[in-house]
């Protein structure tokens, strides 16, 4: 499960109440009946579709559930909480995206007239691992090898993401593990006490952020890669991409906050081995606090901050009590 602060080489920061794990005392659905065989992909898909609080009863030992299909959130659900109890791994087998939420997808029910800005569903994944997720395609909706969360709000707490993939090249595709987009402009998404390793995607080897705000607390990003080349928009003769080895953010009046977090040994093929942040209207901000960014391979394009490309409201990101080298 996610590494401790000592293992990350940083000091934990305090977590606001809203960013903490959700309660699971009265689950809506329990996947499984006490044995590993009773915990199936089909049961996970049905539980997520039903919504509410989902927990697992797969026996006393850790279990890997091979996902045969993507679990999809219905957009009229107010919340979907998926809690693995520290023993469940959902495995995409290198073939399927594991979890999908898209509030503008009419196939999952169009709940409001302002689908991109609606504040629900609230999708929470906690005490669980996602591995070998895969999302193909090169459009803005094709990233998120493990999880696509577009619209509503997203939170990951005590989650582990390993070896997830999305398209290797392309200017817009991103988020080997998680692609977060849209949602209410005034409320952030959260990643807390979580680990991202071995991710590969055109942009954002860990997370891709698109027109949404995100607060990352006490987490670790290591050995992730942005595999595209040619940037965004794609330079002539290139397929585009290659930015944000750990995190890629393409936003407007949104914010990315990173605190108590280790970002180490990530790589951007064209730019920004650690974090790529661009606010298109120059109103968004990047803040880094009590964090360590080291050994993030970066070919160029960082304007004096190793591993970071920043273009926002301020000339430089706000950096407090952090090591960046």
CSV table of C-alpha atoms in Angstrom, one decimal:
chain,number,residue,atom,x,y,z
A,1,UNK,CA,0.0,0.0,0.0
A,2,UNK,CA,1.1,3.7,-0.2
A,3,UNK,CA,4.5,4.5,1.3
A,4,UNK,CA,5.0,6.2,4.7
A,5,UNK,CA,6.4,9.7,5.0
A,6,UNK,CA,9.8,8.3,6.0
A,7,UNK,CA,9.9,6.1,3.0
A,8,UNK,CA,9.0,9.0,0.8
A,9,UNK,CA,11.7,11.2,2.3
A,10,UNK,CA,9.2,14.0,3.1
A,11,UNK,CA,7.2,15.2,6.1
A,12,UNK,CA,3.4,14.6,6.0
A,13,UNK,CA,1.2,17.7,5.8
A,14,UNK,CA,-2.2,17.9,7.5
A,15,UNK,CA,-5.2,16.8,5.5
A,16,UNK,CA,-8.4,18.9,5.4
A,17,UNK,CA,-11.5,17.1,6.4
A,18,UNK,CA,-13.0,17.0,3.0
A,19,UNK,CA,-9.9,15.2,1.6
A,20,UNK,CA,-10.1,12.3,4.1
A,21,UNK,CA,-11.5,8.8,3.5
A,22,UNK,CA,-15.2,8.4,3.2
A,23,UNK,CA,-17.3,6.5,5.8
A,24,UNK,CA,-18.2,2.9,4.9
A,25,UNK,CA,-20.2,1.8,8.0
A,26,UNK,CA,-23.3,0.9,6.0
A,27,UNK,CA,-22.3,-0.2,2.6
A,28,UNK,CA,-24.8,-0.3,-0.3
A,29,UNK,CA,-23.2,-3.3,-1.9
A,30,UNK,CA,-20.7,-5.8,-0.6
A,31,UNK,CA,-18.8,-7.5,-3.5
A,32,UNK,CA,-18.1,-11.2,-2.7
A,33,UNK,CA,-19.3,-13.7,-0.1
A,34,UNK,CA,-16.1,-14.5,1.7
A,35,UNK,CA,-13.9,-16.2,-0.9
A,36,UNK,CA,-11.6,-14.9,-3.7
A,37,UNK,CA,-13.7,-16.6,-6.4
A,38,UNK,CA,-16.8,-14.8,-5.3
A,39,UNK,CA,-15.2,-11.4,-6.1
A,40,UNK,CA,-15.6,-11.1,-9.9
A,41,UNK,CA,-15.4,-8.4,-12.5
A,42,UNK,CA,-19.1,-8.7,-13.2
A,43,UNK,CA,-20.0,-8.1,-9.5
A,44,UNK,CA,-17.7,-5.0,-9.4
A,45,UNK,CA,-19.3,-3.6,-12.6
A,46,UNK,CA,-22.8,-4.1,-11.1
A,47,UNK,CA,-21.9,-2.6,-7.8
A,48,UNK,CA,-20.4,0.5,-9.3
A,49,UNK,CA,-23.5,0.9,-11.5
A,50,UNK,CA,-25.7,0.7,-8.5
A,51,UNK,CA,-23.7,3.5,-6.7
A,52,UNK,CA,-23.5,4.3,-3.1
A,53,UNK,CA,-20.8,2.6,-0.9
A,54,UNK,CA,-19.1,-0.5,-2.3
A,55,UNK,CA,-17.0,-2.7,0.0
A,56,UNK,CA,-15.5,-6.2,-0.5
A,57,UNK,CA,-15.7,-9.6,1.3
A,58,UNK,CA,-13.1,-11.7,-0.6
A,59,UNK,CA,-11.7,-13.6,2.3
A,60,UNK,CA,-8.8,-12.9,4.7
A,61,UNK,CA,-6.0,-12.5,2.2
A,62,UNK,CA,-5.2,-10.0,-0.5
A,63,UNK,CA,-7.0,-10.6,-3.8
A,64,UNK,CA,-6.6,-9.5,-7.4
A,65,UNK,CA,-9.8,-9.1,-9.4
A,66,UNK,CA,-9.3,-9.4,-13.1
A,67,UNK,CA,-11.5,-6.9,-14.8
A,68,UNK,CA,-13.2,-8.2,-18.0
A,69,UNK,CA,-15.1,-4.9,-18.5
A,70,UNK,CA,-14.9,-1.3,-17.4
A,71,UNK,CA,-17.0,-0.4,-14.3
A,72,UNK,CA,-19.0,2.7,-15.2
A,73,UNK,CA,-20.6,5.2,-12.9
A,74,UNK,CA,-24.2,6.3,-13.6
A,75,UNK,CA,-24.4,10.1,-13.7
A,76,UNK,CA,-27.5,10.4,-11.5
A,77,UNK,CA,-25.8,8.8,-8.5
A,78,UNK,CA,-24.9,11.3,-5.9
A,79,UNK,CA,-21.9,9.3,-4.7
A,80,UNK,CA,-19.9,6.2,-5.5
A,81,UNK,CA,-17.4,5.1,-2.8
A,82,UNK,CA,-15.2,2.1,-3.6
A,83,UNK,CA,-13.3,0.8,-0.6
A,84,UNK,CA,-11.0,-2.2,-1.0
A,85,UNK,CA,-10.2,-2.5,2.7
A,86,UNK,CA,-6.4,-2.5,1.9
A,87,UNK,CA,-6.7,-6.0,0.3
A,88,UNK,CA,-8.2,-5.5,-3.1
A,89,UNK,CA,-6.5,-4.9,-6.4
A,90,UNK,CA,-8.5,-4.3,-9.6
A,91,UNK,CA,-6.5,-5.4,-12.6
A,92,UNK,CA,-7.2,-4.2,-16.2
A,93,UNK,CA,-5.0,-7.0,-17.6
A,94,UNK,CA,-3.5,-4.5,-20.0
A,95,UNK,CA,-6.7,-4.6,-22.0
A,96,UNK,CA,-9.4,-2.4,-20.4
A,97,UNK,CA,-9.8,0.8,-18.5
A,98,UNK,CA,-10.9,-0.1,-15.0
A,99,UNK,CA,-13.2,2.7,-13.9
A,100,UNK,CA,-15.1,5.3,-15.9
A,101,UNK,CA,-17.1,8.4,-14.9
A,102,UNK,CA,-18.2,10.9,-17.6
A,103,UNK,CA,-21.0,13.2,-16.8
A,104,UNK,CA,-21.6,14.2,-20.4
A,105,UNK,CA,-21.9,10.6,-21.6
A,106,UNK,CA,-25.6,10.2,-22.3
A,107,UNK,CA,-25.2,6.4,-22.2
A,108,UNK,CA,-24.6,6.8,-18.5
A,109,UNK,CA,-27.6,9.2,-18.2
A,110,UNK,CA,-27.3,12.9,-18.8
A,111,UNK,CA,-28.3,14.3,-15.3
A,112,UNK,CA,-28.1,18.1,-15.8
A,113,UNK,CA,-28.1,20.7,-18.6
A,114,UNK,CA,-24.6,21.7,-17.5
A,115,UNK,CA,-23.0,18.3,-17.5
A,116,UNK,CA,-19.4,19.5,-17.6
A,117,UNK,CA,-19.9,21.6,-14.4
A,118,UNK,CA,-22.1,19.4,-12.3
A,119,UNK,CA,-20.8,18.6,-8.8
A,120,UNK,CA,-21.9,15.0,-8.7
A,121,UNK,CA,-21.4,12.1,-8.8
A,122,UNK,CA,-18.7,12.2,-6.1
A,123,UNK,CA,-16.4,9.3,-6.9
A,124,UNK,CA,-14.1,8.1,-4.1
A,125,UNK,CA,-11.6,5.2,-4.4
A,126,UNK,CA,-9.9,4.3,-1.2
A,127,UNK,CA,-7.8,1.6,0.4
A,128,UNK,CA,-7.5,-0.1,-3.0
A,129,UNK,CA,-5.0,-0.7,-5.9
A,130,UNK,CA,-5.4,-0.3,-9.6
A,131,UNK,CA,-3.0,-2.0,-12.0
A,132,UNK,CA,-2.5,-2.8,-15.7
A,133,UNK,CA,-5.4,-0.5,-16.8
A,134,UNK,CA,-5.4,0.5,-20.4
A,135,UNK,CA,-7.2,3.2,-22.4
A,136,UNK,CA,-6.7,3.5,-26.2
A,137,UNK,CA,-7.4,6.5,-28.4
A,138,UNK,CA,-6.0,10.0,-28.7
A,139,UNK,CA,-8.9,12.4,-27.8
A,140,UNK,CA,-9.4,14.3,-24.6
A,141,UNK,CA,-11.7,11.5,-23.4
A,142,UNK,CA,-9.3,8.7,-24.1
A,143,UNK,CA,-6.8,9.1,-21.2
A,144,UNK,CA,-7.0,7.5,-17.8
A,145,UNK,CA,-5.7,4.0,-18.2
A,146,UNK,CA,-7.0,3.1,-14.7
A,147,UNK,CA,-9.6,5.8,-14.1
A,148,UNK,CA,-11.3,8.5,-16.2
A,149,UNK,CA,-13.2,11.0,-14.0
A,150,UNK,CA,-14.7,13.7,-16.2
A,151,UNK,CA,-17.2,15.9,-14.5
A,152,UNK,CA,-18.5,15.5,-10.9
A,153,UNK,CA,-15.7,15.2,-8.3
A,154,UNK,CA,-13.0,12.7,-7.7
A,155,UNK,CA,-11.0,11.6,-4.6
A,156,UNK,CA,-8.4,8.9,-4.2
A,157,UNK,CA,-7.3,8.1,-0.6
A,158,UNK,CA,-4.7,5.4,0.3
A,159,UNK,CA,-4.8,4.2,-3.3
A,160,UNK,CA,-2.0,2.5,-5.3
A,161,UNK,CA,-1.6,2.8,-9.1
A,162,UNK,CA,0.8,0.4,-10.8
A,163,UNK,CA,1.8,0.0,-14.5
A,164,UNK,CA,-1.2,1.6,-16.1
A,165,UNK,CA,-1.2,2.7,-19.7
A,166,UNK,CA,-2.9,5.0,-22.2
A,167,UNK,CA,-1.9,6.0,-25.8
A,168,UNK,CA,1.8,6.4,-26.4
A,169,UNK,CA,1.5,9.6,-28.5
A,170,UNK,CA,-0.9,12.4,-29.1
A,171,UNK,CA,-1.1,16.1,-28.0
A,172,UNK,CA,-4.3,15.9,-25.9
A,173,UNK,CA,-4.4,12.4,-24.5
A,174,UNK,CA,-3.0,11.9,-20.9
A,175,UNK,CA,-3.1,10.2,-17.6
A,176,UNK,CA,-1.7,6.7,-17.5
A,177,UNK,CA,-3.4,6.1,-14.2
A,178,UNK,CA,-6.0,8.9,-13.8
A,179,UNK,CA,-7.5,11.5,-16.1
A,180,UNK,CA,-9.4,14.2,-14.2
A,181,UNK,CA,-11.5,16.7,-16.2
A,182,UNK,CA,-14.2,19.4,-15.9
A,183,UNK,CA,-16.5,19.4,-12.8
A,184,UNK,CA,-17.3,22.4,-10.6
A,185,UNK,CA,-14.8,25.2,-11.1
A,186,UNK,CA,-14.6,26.3,-7.5
A,187,UNK,CA,-14.0,22.9,-5.9
A,188,UNK,CA,-10.8,20.8,-6.1
A,189,UNK,CA,-10.4,17.1,-6.6
A,190,UNK,CA,-8.1,15.2,-4.2
A,191,UNK,CA,-5.3,12.6,-4.2
A,192,UNK,CA,-4.2,11.7,-0.7
A,193,UNK,CA,-1.7,9.2,0.6
A,194,UNK,CA,-1.5,7.5,-2.8
A,195,UNK,CA,1.3,6.0,-4.9
A,196,UNK,CA,1.8,6.1,-8.7
A,197,UNK,CA,4.5,4.0,-10.3
A,198,UNK,CA,5.3,2.5,-13.7
A,199,UNK,CA,2.7,4.6,-15.6
A,200,UNK,CA,3.2,5.2,-19.3
A,201,UNK,CA,1.1,7.6,-21.5
A,202,UNK,CA,1.7,10.3,-24.1
A,203,UNK,CA,1.3,13.0,-21.4
A,204,UNK,CA,1.0,12.6,-17.6
A,205,UNK,CA,2.6,9.3,-16.7
A,206,UNK,CA,0.7,9.5,-13.4
A,207,UNK,CA,-2.2,12.0,-13.6
A,208,UNK,CA,-3.6,14.2,-16.3
A,209,UNK,CA,-5.6,17.2,-15.3
A,210,UNK,CA,-7.9,19.0,-17.8
A,211,UNK,CA,-9.8,22.1,-16.9
A,212,UNK,CA,-10.1,21.0,-13.2
A,213,UNK,CA,-8.4,21.7,-9.9
A,214,UNK,CA,-6.5,19.1,-7.9
A,215,UNK,CA,-4.9,19.0,-4.5
A,216,UNK,CA,-2.3,16.2,-3.9
A,217,UNK,CA,-1.3,15.4,-0.4
A,218,UNK,CA,1.3,13.0,1.1
A,219,UNK,CA,1.7,10.9,-2.1
A,220,UNK,CA,4.5,9.4,-4.2
A,221,UNK,CA,5.1,9.5,-8.0
A,222,UNK,CA,8.0,7.4,-9.2
A,223,UNK,CA,9.2,5.8,-12.5
A,224,UNK,CA,6.4,7.2,-14.6
A,225,UNK,CA,6.9,8.5,-18.2
A,226,UNK,CA,5.3,10.8,-20.7
A,227,UNK,CA,6.0,8.9,-23.9
A,228,UNK,CA,4.8,11.2,-26.6
A,229,UNK,CA,6.9,13.7,-28.5
A,230,UNK,CA,6.2,17.1,-30.1
A,231,UNK,CA,4.3,18.9,-27.3
A,232,UNK,CA,0.8,20.4,-27.6
A,233,UNK,CA,0.0,21.6,-30.1
A,234,UNK,CA,2.0,19.0,-31.9
A,235,UNK,CA,5.1,20.4,-33.7
A,236,UNK,CA,5.3,19.8,-37.4
A,237,UNK,CA,6.2,16.2,-38.2
A,238,UNK,CA,5.5,14.9,-34.7
A,239,UNK,CA,2.5,13.1,-33.2
A,240,UNK,CA,2.5,15.4,-30.1
A,241,UNK,CA,2.8,14.9,-26.4
A,242,UNK,CA,5.6,14.0,-24.1
A,243,UNK,CA,5.0,16.4,-21.2
A,244,UNK,CA,4.6,15.8,-17.5
A,245,UNK,CA,6.3,12.6,-16.5
A,246,UNK,CA,4.3,12.5,-13.3
A,247,UNK,CA,1.5,15.1,-13.6
A,248,UNK,CA,0.2,17.0,-16.7
A,249,UNK,CA,-2.2,19.9,-16.2
A,250,UNK,CA,-3.9,21.8,-19.1
A,251,UNK,CA,-6.3,24.2,-17.4
A,252,UNK,CA,-7.8,27.6,-17.3
A,253,UNK,CA,-8.7,29.3,-14.0
A,254,UNK,CA,-7.8,26.2,-12.0
A,255,UNK,CA,-5.2,25.3,-9.5
A,256,UNK,CA,-2.8,22.4,-8.8
A,257,UNK,CA,-1.5,22.1,-5.2
A,258,UNK,CA,1.1,19.5,-4.3
A,259,UNK,CA,2.1,19.0,-0.6
A,260,UNK,CA,4.0,16.4,1.4
A,261,UNK,CA,4.8,14.6,-1.9
A,262,UNK,CA,7.8,12.8,-3.4
A,263,UNK,CA,8.2,13.1,-7.2
A,264,UNK,CA,11.2,11.1,-8.2
A,265,UNK,CA,12.7,9.4,-11.3
A,266,UNK,CA,9.9,10.3,-13.7
A,267,UNK,CA,10.6,11.3,-17.3
A,268,UNK,CA,9.1,13.6,-19.9
A,269,UNK,CA,10.2,12.8,-23.4
A,270,UNK,CA,9.7,16.3,-24.8
A,271,UNK,CA,9.3,18.4,-21.6
A,272,UNK,CA,8.9,18.5,-17.8
A,273,UNK,CA,10.0,15.2,-16.2
A,274,UNK,CA,8.0,16.0,-13.1
A,275,UNK,CA,5.1,18.4,-13.6
A,276,UNK,CA,3.7,20.3,-16.6
A,277,UNK,CA,1.3,23.1,-15.8
A,278,UNK,CA,-0.2,25.5,-18.3
A,279,UNK,CA,-3.1,27.9,-17.5
A,280,UNK,CA,-4.5,28.9,-20.9
A,281,UNK,CA,-6.1,32.1,-19.6
A,282,UNK,CA,-3.1,32.8,-17.3
A,283,UNK,CA,-5.4,32.8,-14.2
A,284,UNK,CA,-4.5,29.3,-12.8
A,285,UNK,CA,-1.8,28.7,-10.3
A,286,UNK,CA,0.7,25.9,-9.2
A,287,UNK,CA,1.7,25.6,-5.6
A,288,UNK,CA,4.3,23.2,-4.2
A,289,UNK,CA,4.8,22.8,-0.4
A,290,UNK,CA,6.9,20.5,1.8
A,291,UNK,CA,7.7,18.3,-1.2
A,292,UNK,CA,10.7,16.8,-2.9
A,293,UNK,CA,11.3,16.7,-6.7
A,294,UNK,CA,14.5,14.9,-7.7
A,295,UNK,CA,16.0,13.0,-10.6
A,296,UNK,CA,13.2,13.7,-13.0
A,297,UNK,CA,14.6,13.5,-16.4
A,298,UNK,CA,13.8,16.5,-18.5
A,299,UNK,CA,15.1,17.2,-22.0
A,300,UNK,CA,14.4,21.0,-21.9
A,301,UNK,CA,11.6,23.5,-21.8
A,302,UNK,CA,11.6,24.1,-18.0
A,303,UNK,CA,12.7,27.7,-17.6
A,304,UNK,CA,15.1,27.2,-14.7
A,305,UNK,CA,13.0,24.7,-12.6
A,306,UNK,CA,14.3,21.1,-13.0
A,307,UNK,CA,11.5,18.9,-14.1
A,308,UNK,CA,8.8,21.6,-14.1
A,309,UNK,CA,7.2,23.6,-16.9
A,310,UNK,CA,5.0,26.4,-15.7
A,311,UNK,CA,2.9,29.0,-17.4
A,312,UNK,CA,0.3,30.5,-15.2
A,313,UNK,CA,-0.9,33.6,-13.4
A,314,UNK,CA,2.4,34.2,-11.7
A,315,UNK,CA,5.9,34.2,-13.3
A,316,UNK,CA,6.9,31.2,-11.2
A,317,UNK,CA,5.0,28.6,-9.1
A,318,UNK,CA,4.7,29.2,-5.4
A,319,UNK,CA,7.3,26.9,-3.8
A,320,UNK,CA,7.5,26.6,0.0
A,321,UNK,CA,9.9,24.4,2.0
A,322,UNK,CA,10.6,22.1,-0.9
A,323,UNK,CA,13.6,20.5,-2.6
A,324,UNK,CA,13.6,20.7,-6.4
A,325,UNK,CA,16.7,19.6,-8.2
